[in-house]
Each structure stands twice: as C-alpha cells, then as structure tokens.
PDB file of C-alpha atoms in Angstrom:
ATOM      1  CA  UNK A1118      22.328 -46.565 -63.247  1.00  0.00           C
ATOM      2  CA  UNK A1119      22.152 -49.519 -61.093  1.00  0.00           C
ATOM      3  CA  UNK A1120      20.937 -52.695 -62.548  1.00  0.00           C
ATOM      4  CA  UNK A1121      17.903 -54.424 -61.055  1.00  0.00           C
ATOM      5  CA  UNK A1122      17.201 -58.130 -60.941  1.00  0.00           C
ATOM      6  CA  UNK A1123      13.837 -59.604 -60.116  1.00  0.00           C
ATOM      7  CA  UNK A1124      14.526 -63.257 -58.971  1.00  0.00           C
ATOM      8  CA  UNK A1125      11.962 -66.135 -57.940  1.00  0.00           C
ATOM      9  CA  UNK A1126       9.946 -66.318 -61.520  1.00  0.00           C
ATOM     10  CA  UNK A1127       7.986 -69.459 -61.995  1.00  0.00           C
ATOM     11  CA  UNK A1128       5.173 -68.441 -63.901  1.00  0.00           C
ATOM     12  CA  UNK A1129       3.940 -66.695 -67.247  1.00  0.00           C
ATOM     13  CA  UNK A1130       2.517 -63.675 -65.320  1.00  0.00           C
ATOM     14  CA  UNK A1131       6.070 -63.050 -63.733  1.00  0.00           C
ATOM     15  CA  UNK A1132       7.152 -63.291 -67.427  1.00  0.00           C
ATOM     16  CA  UNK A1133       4.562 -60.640 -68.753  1.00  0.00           C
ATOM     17  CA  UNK A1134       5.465 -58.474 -65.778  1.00  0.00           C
ATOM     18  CA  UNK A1135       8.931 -58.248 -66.445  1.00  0.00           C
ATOM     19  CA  UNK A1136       8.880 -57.766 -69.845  1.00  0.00           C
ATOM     20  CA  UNK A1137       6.659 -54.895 -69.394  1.00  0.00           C
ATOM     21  CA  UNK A1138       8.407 -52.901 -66.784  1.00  0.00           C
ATOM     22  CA  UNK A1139      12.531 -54.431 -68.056  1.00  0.00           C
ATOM     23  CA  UNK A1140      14.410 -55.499 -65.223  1.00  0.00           C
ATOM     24  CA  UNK A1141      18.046 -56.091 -66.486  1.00  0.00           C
ATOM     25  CA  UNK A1142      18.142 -59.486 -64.940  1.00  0.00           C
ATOM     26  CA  UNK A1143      15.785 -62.532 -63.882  1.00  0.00           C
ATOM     27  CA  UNK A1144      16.362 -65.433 -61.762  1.00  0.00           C
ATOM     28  CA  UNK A1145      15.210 -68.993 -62.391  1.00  0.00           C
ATOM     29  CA  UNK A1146      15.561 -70.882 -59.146  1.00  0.00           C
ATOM     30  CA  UNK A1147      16.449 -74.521 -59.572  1.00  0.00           C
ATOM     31  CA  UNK A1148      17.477 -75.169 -56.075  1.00  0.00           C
ATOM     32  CA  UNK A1149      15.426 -76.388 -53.069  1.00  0.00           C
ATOM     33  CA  UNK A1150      12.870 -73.993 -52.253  1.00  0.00           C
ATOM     34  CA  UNK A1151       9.176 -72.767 -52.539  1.00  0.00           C
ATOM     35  CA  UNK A1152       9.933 -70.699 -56.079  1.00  0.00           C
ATOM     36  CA  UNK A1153      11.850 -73.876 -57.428  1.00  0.00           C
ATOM     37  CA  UNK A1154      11.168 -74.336 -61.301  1.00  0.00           C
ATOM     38  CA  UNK A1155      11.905 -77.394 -63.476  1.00  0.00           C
ATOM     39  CA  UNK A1156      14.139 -77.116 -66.328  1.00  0.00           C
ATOM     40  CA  UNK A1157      10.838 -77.318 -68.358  1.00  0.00           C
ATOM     41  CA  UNK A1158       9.499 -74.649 -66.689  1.00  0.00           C
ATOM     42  CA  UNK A1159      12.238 -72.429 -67.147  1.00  0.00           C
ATOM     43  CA  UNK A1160      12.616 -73.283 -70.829  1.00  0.00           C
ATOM     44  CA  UNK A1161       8.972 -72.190 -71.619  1.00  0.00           C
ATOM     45  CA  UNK A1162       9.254 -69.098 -69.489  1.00  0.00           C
ATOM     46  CA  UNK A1163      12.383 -67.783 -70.899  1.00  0.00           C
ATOM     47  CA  UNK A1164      10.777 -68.463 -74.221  1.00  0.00           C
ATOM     48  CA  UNK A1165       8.391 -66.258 -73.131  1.00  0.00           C
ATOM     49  CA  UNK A1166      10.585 -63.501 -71.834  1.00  0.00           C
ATOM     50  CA  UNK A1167      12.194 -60.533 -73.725  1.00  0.00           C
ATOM     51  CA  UNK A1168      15.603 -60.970 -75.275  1.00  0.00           C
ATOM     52  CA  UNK A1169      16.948 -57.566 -73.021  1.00  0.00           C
ATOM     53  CA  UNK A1170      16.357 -59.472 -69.720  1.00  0.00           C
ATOM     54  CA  UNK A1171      19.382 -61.977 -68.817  1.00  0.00           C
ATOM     55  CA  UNK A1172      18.168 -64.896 -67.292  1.00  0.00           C
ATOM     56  CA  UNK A1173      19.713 -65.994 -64.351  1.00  0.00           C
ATOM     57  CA  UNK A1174      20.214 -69.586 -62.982  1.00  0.00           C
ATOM     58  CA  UNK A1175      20.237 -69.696 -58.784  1.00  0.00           C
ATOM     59  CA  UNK A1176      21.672 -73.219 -57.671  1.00  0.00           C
ATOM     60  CA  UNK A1177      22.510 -74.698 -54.542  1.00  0.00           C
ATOM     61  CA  UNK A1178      25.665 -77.363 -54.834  1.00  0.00           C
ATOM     62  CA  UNK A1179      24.023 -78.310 -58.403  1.00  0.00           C
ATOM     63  CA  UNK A1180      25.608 -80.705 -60.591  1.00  0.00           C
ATOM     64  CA  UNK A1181      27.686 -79.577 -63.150  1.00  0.00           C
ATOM     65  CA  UNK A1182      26.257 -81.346 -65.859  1.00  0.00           C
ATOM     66  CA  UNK A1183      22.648 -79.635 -64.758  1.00  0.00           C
ATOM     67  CA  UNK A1184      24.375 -76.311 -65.036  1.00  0.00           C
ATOM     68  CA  UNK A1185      25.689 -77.040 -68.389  1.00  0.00           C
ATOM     69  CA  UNK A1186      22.574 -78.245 -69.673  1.00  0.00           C
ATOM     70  CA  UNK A1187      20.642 -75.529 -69.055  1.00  0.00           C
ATOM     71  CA  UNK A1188      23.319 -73.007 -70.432  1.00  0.00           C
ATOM     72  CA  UNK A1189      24.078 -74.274 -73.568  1.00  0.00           C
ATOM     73  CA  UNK A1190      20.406 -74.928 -74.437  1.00  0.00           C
ATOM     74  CA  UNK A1191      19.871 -71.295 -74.007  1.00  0.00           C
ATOM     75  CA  UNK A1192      17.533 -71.328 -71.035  1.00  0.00           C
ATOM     76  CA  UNK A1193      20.203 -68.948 -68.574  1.00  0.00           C
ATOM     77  CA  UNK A1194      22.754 -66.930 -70.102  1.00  0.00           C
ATOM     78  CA  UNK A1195      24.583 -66.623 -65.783  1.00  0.00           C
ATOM     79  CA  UNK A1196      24.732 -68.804 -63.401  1.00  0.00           C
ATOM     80  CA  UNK A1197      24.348 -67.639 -59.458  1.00  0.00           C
ATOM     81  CA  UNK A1198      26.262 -70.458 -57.087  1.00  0.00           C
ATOM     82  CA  UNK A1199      24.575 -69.825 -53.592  1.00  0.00           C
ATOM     83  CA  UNK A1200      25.507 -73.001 -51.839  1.00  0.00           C
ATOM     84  CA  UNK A1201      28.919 -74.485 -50.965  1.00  0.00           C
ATOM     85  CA  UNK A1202      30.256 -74.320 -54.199  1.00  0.00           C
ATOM     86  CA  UNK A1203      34.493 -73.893 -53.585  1.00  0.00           C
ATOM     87  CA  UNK A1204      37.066 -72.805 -56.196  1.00  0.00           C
ATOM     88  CA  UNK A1205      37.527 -76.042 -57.871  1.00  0.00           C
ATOM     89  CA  UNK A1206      33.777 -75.910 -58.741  1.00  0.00           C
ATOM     90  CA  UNK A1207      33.949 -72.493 -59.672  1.00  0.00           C
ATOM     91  CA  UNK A1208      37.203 -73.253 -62.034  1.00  0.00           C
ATOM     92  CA  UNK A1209      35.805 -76.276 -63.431  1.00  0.00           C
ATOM     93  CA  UNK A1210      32.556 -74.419 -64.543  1.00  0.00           C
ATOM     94  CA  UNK A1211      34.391 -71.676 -66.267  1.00  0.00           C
ATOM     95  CA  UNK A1212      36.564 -74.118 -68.263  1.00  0.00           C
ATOM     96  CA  UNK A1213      33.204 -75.738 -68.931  1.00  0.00           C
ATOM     97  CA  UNK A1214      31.338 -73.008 -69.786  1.00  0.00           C
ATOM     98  CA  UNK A1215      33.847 -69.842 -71.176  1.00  0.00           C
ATOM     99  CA  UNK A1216      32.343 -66.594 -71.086  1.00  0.00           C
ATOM    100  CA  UNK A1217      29.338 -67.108 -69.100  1.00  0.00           C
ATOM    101  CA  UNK A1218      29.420 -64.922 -65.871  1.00  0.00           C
ATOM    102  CA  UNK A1219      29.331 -66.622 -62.418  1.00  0.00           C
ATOM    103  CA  UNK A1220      28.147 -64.878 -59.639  1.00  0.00           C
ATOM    104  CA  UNK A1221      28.816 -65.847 -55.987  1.00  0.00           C
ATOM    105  CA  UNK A1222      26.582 -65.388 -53.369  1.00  0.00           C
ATOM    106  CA  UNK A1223      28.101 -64.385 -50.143  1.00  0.00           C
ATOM    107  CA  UNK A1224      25.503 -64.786 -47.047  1.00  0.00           C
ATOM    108  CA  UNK A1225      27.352 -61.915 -45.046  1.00  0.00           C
ATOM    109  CA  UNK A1226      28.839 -62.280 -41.658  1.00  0.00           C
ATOM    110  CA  UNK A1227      31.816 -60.280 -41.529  1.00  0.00           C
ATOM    111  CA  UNK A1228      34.385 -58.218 -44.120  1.00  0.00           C
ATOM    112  CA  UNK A1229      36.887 -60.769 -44.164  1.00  0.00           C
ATOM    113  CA  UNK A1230      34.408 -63.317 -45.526  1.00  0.00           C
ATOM    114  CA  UNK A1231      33.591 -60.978 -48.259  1.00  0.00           C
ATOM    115  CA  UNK A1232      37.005 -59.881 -49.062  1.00  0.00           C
ATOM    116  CA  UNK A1233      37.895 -63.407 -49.569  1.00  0.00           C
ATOM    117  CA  UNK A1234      34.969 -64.113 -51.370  1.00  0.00           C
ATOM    118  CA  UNK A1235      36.314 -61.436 -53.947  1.00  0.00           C
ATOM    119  CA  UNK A1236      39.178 -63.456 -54.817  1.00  0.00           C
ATOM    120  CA  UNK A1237      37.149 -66.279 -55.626  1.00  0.00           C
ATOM    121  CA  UNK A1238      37.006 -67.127 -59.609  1.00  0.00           C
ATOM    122  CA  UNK A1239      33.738 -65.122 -60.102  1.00  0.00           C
ATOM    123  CA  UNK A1240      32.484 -62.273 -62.186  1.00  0.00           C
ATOM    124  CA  UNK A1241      30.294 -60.848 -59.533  1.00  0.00           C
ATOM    125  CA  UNK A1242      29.360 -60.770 -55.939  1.00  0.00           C
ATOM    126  CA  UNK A1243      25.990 -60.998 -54.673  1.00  0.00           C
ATOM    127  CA  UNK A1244      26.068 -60.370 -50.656  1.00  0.00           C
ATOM    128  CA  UNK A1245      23.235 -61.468 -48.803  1.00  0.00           C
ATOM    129  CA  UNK A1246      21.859 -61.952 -45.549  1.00  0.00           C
ATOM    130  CA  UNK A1247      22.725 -64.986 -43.133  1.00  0.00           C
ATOM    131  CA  UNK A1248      20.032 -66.972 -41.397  1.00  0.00           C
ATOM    132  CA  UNK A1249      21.057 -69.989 -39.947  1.00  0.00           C
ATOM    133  CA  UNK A1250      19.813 -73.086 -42.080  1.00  0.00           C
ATOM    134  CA  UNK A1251      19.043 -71.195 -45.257  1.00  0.00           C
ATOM    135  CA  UNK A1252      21.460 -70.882 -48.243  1.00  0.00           C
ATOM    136  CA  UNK A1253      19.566 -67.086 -49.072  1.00  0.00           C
ATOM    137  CA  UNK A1254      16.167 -65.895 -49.576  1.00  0.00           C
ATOM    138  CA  UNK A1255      15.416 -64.851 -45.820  1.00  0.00           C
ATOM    139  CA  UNK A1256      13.976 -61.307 -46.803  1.00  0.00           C
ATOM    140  CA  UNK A1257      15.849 -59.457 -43.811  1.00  0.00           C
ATOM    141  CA  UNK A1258      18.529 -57.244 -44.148  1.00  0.00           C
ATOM    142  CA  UNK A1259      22.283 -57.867 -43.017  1.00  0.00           C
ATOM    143  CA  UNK A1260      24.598 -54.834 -41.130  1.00  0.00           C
ATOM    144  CA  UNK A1261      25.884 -52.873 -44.385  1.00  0.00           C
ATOM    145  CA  UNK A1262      28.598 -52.048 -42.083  1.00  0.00           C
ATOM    146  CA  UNK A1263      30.185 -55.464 -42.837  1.00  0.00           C
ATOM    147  CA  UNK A1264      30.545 -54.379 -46.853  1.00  0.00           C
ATOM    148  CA  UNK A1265      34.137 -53.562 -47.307  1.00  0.00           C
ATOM    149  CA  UNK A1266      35.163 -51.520 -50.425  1.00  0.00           C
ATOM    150  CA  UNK A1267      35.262 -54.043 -53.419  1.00  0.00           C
ATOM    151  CA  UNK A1268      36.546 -53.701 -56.685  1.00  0.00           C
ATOM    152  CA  UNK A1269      34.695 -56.694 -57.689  1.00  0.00           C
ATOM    153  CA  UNK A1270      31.275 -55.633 -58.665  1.00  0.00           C
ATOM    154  CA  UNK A1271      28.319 -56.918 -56.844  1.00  0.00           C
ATOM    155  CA  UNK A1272      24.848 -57.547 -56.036  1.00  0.00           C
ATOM    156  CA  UNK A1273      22.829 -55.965 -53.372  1.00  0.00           C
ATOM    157  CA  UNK A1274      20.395 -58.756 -51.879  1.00  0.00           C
ATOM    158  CA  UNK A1275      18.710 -59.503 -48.824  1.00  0.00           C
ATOM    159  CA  UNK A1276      15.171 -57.720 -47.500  1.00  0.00           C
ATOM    160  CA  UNK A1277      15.686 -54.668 -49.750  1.00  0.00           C
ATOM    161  CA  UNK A1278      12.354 -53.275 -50.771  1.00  0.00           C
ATOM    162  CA  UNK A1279      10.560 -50.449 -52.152  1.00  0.00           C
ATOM    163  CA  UNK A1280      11.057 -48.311 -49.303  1.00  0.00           C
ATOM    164  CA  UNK A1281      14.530 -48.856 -48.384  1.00  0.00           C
ATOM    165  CA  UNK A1282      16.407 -49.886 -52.038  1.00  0.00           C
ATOM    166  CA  UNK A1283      17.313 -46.381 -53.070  1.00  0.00           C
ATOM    167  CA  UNK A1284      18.744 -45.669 -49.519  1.00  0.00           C
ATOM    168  CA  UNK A1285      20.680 -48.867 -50.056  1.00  0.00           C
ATOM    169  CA  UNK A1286      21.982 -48.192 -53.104  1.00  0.00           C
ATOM    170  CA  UNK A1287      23.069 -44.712 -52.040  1.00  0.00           C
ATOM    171  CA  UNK A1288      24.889 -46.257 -49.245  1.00  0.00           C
ATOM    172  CA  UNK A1289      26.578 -49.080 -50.493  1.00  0.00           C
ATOM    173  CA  UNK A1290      26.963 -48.266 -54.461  1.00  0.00           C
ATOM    174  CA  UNK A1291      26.056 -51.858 -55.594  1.00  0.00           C
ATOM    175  CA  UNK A1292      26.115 -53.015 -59.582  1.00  0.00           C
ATOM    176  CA  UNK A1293      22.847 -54.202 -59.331  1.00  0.00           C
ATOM    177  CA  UNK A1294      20.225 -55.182 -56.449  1.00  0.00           C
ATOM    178  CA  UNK A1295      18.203 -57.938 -56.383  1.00  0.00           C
ATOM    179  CA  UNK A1296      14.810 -58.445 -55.294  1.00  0.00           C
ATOM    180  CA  UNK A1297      12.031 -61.630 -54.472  1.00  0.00           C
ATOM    181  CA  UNK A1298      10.346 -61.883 -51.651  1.00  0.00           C
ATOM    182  CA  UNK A1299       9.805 -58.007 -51.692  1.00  0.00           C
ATOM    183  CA  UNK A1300       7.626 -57.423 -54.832  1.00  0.00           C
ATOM    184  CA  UNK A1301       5.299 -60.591 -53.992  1.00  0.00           C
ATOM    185  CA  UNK A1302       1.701 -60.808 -52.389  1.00  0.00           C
ATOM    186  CA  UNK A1303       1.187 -64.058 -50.416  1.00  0.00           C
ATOM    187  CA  UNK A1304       3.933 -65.860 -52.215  1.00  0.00           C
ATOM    188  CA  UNK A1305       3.488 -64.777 -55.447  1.00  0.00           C
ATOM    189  CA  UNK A1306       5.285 -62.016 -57.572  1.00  0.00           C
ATOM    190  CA  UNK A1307       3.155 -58.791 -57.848  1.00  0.00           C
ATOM    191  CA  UNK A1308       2.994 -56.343 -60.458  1.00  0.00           C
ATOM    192  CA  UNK A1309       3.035 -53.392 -58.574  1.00  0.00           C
ATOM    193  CA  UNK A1310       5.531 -54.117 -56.538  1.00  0.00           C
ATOM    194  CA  UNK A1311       7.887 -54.611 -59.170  1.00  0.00           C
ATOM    195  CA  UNK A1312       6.927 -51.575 -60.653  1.00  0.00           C
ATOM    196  CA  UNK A1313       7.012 -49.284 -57.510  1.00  0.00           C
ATOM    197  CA  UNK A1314      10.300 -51.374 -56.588  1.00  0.00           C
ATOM    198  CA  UNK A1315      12.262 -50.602 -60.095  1.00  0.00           C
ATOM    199  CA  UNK A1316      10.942 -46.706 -59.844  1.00  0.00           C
ATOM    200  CA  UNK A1317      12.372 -46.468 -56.463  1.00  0.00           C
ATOM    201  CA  UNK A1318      15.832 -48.603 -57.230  1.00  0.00           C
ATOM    202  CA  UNK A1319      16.307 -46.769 -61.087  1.00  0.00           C
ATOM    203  CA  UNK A1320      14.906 -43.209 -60.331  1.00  0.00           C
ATOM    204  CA  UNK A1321      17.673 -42.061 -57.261  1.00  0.00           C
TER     205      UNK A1321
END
C-alpha cells in the first residue's frame, strides 16, 4: 500500500488529526515559509504525536548543526533537503547522522534531472513541481510524463489531492505521496480533508 505523508503541521489540532486517522509520515517545516515551526514548536508537537507516525524535517540549505540538533533530540526521525543542498552536504549529513533516511526533493523539469537526482546519496526521492522562485509547496501539478522509471523509491508531491491522488498513484507507482496545501481550509490543515485524502490515496 502506498504510504501517505501529511506535511505542513504547526499546531496541536494537526497533531490530534493525524493521530486519529495514521498517516505514515509528518512533516515539520523549518524552512522559510507560511507553515514554518520553531524547534520548540516541533518538540511539543511531536510529543504530542503517536509513536507510528515518522516525523519528518523539510529544510531549505539548513545548517548542519540545526539538522543534527533536532535529530538526535528526537524531534524528526528523516530529514527532507528541498533547497540546494549538493552531494557533499548530503555525504556529510549521513556521516553525521548514520541511519537516518534523507530524502531529496527534486522540483521536476525534465527526466534527466531526476535520473541524476537518483544517484545522489539519498534514501528517497520526493519529485515535485517547479515554480519559479519557490523551493516546493506550489500546490500545482508537474507533467508525470517527465518521471522516468526509478529504482530509487520516491515521493509523489506537488497539487495532488483528494480527487486526483489515487489516479496518481495508479499512474506513476510512487512509495508514498505527500500532501499540504490540499487537505487545508484557508491556510490551515483540515480534518476532513485528510481523512477523505488518506481514503482516496490508501483505498485504490
């Protein structure tokens, strides 16, 4: 079954939604952007949240001392680089942090990109939409004629929703997909919609 992550929590209702309806993954964004937590923040709410959801870090060209922080206190158990992290930065935070998975966000342009981007020193993909002047988090969806066959597992991303996940999934046979802007009401995360968006992504 394809795994689900529900990204963008920043407050204790996100927490009690999740933990009711079990998303395998959640994100904790610490880079510049409207659903930006604190390291505070993200410590209470993963305090809060149940042990079978893996919480996921999203940076943007973060330090790696921030990143290692907020792993080995316990706050993220993977880290999601979606800036312009190379492999030096990528090698450097595996022989920092062994054993915690790195995922690489790929804002999709063409299938070379993403082919490369597989060789990169990362557990997982995540391919999302380009929009000029954002590192992710646009809400539309890219061509999924640009997804080459990867043996790499990866992420789904970019303006999936309710409607259109399992259609998605069925097309491009992601690991997981991974959802924000789509299961919120003006700005905020919904519980509804990430009810009606897990039945529609888990229930093919």
């Amino acid at each position: 079954m394809t795994k689900v992550k529900i990204c963008g929590l920043r407050r204790e209702e996100d927490v009690r939604y999740v933990n009711r309806y079990l998303p395998d993954f959640a994100g904790f964004v610490f880079a510049k952007s409207k659903r930006k937590v604190t390291k505070e923040t993200a410590k209470q709410l993963r305090e809060q949240m149940d042990d079978r959801i893996l919480a996921v870090g999203v940076f943007v060209n973060a330090s790696l001392e921030e990143i290692r922080e907020l792993c080995e206190e316990g706050i993220i158990q993977m880290i999601q680089l979606h800036g312009d992290e190379n492999r030096g930065y990528m090698e450097t935070i595996r022989g920092l942090l062994p054993g915690v998975p790195v995922i690489r966000a790929v804002r999709v342009r063409n299938r070379r990109q993403v082919e490369e981007a597989e060789a990169l020193p990362c557990d997982y993909l995540l391919l999302d939409s380009w929009s000029e002047g954002q590192y992710g988090g646009s809400g539309k969806q890219f061509d999924k004629d640009l997804v080459p066959a990867l043996s790499k597992p990866f992420f789904l991303a970019g303006g999936l929703t309710a409607d259109n996940v399992a259609e998605n999934i069925r097309r491009c046979r992601p690991w997981a997909v991974d959802v924000s802007s789509a299961v919120e009401t003006e700005g905020w995360k919904d519980e509804a919609k990430i009810r009606e968006f897990l039945e529609h992504a888990r229930n093919l």
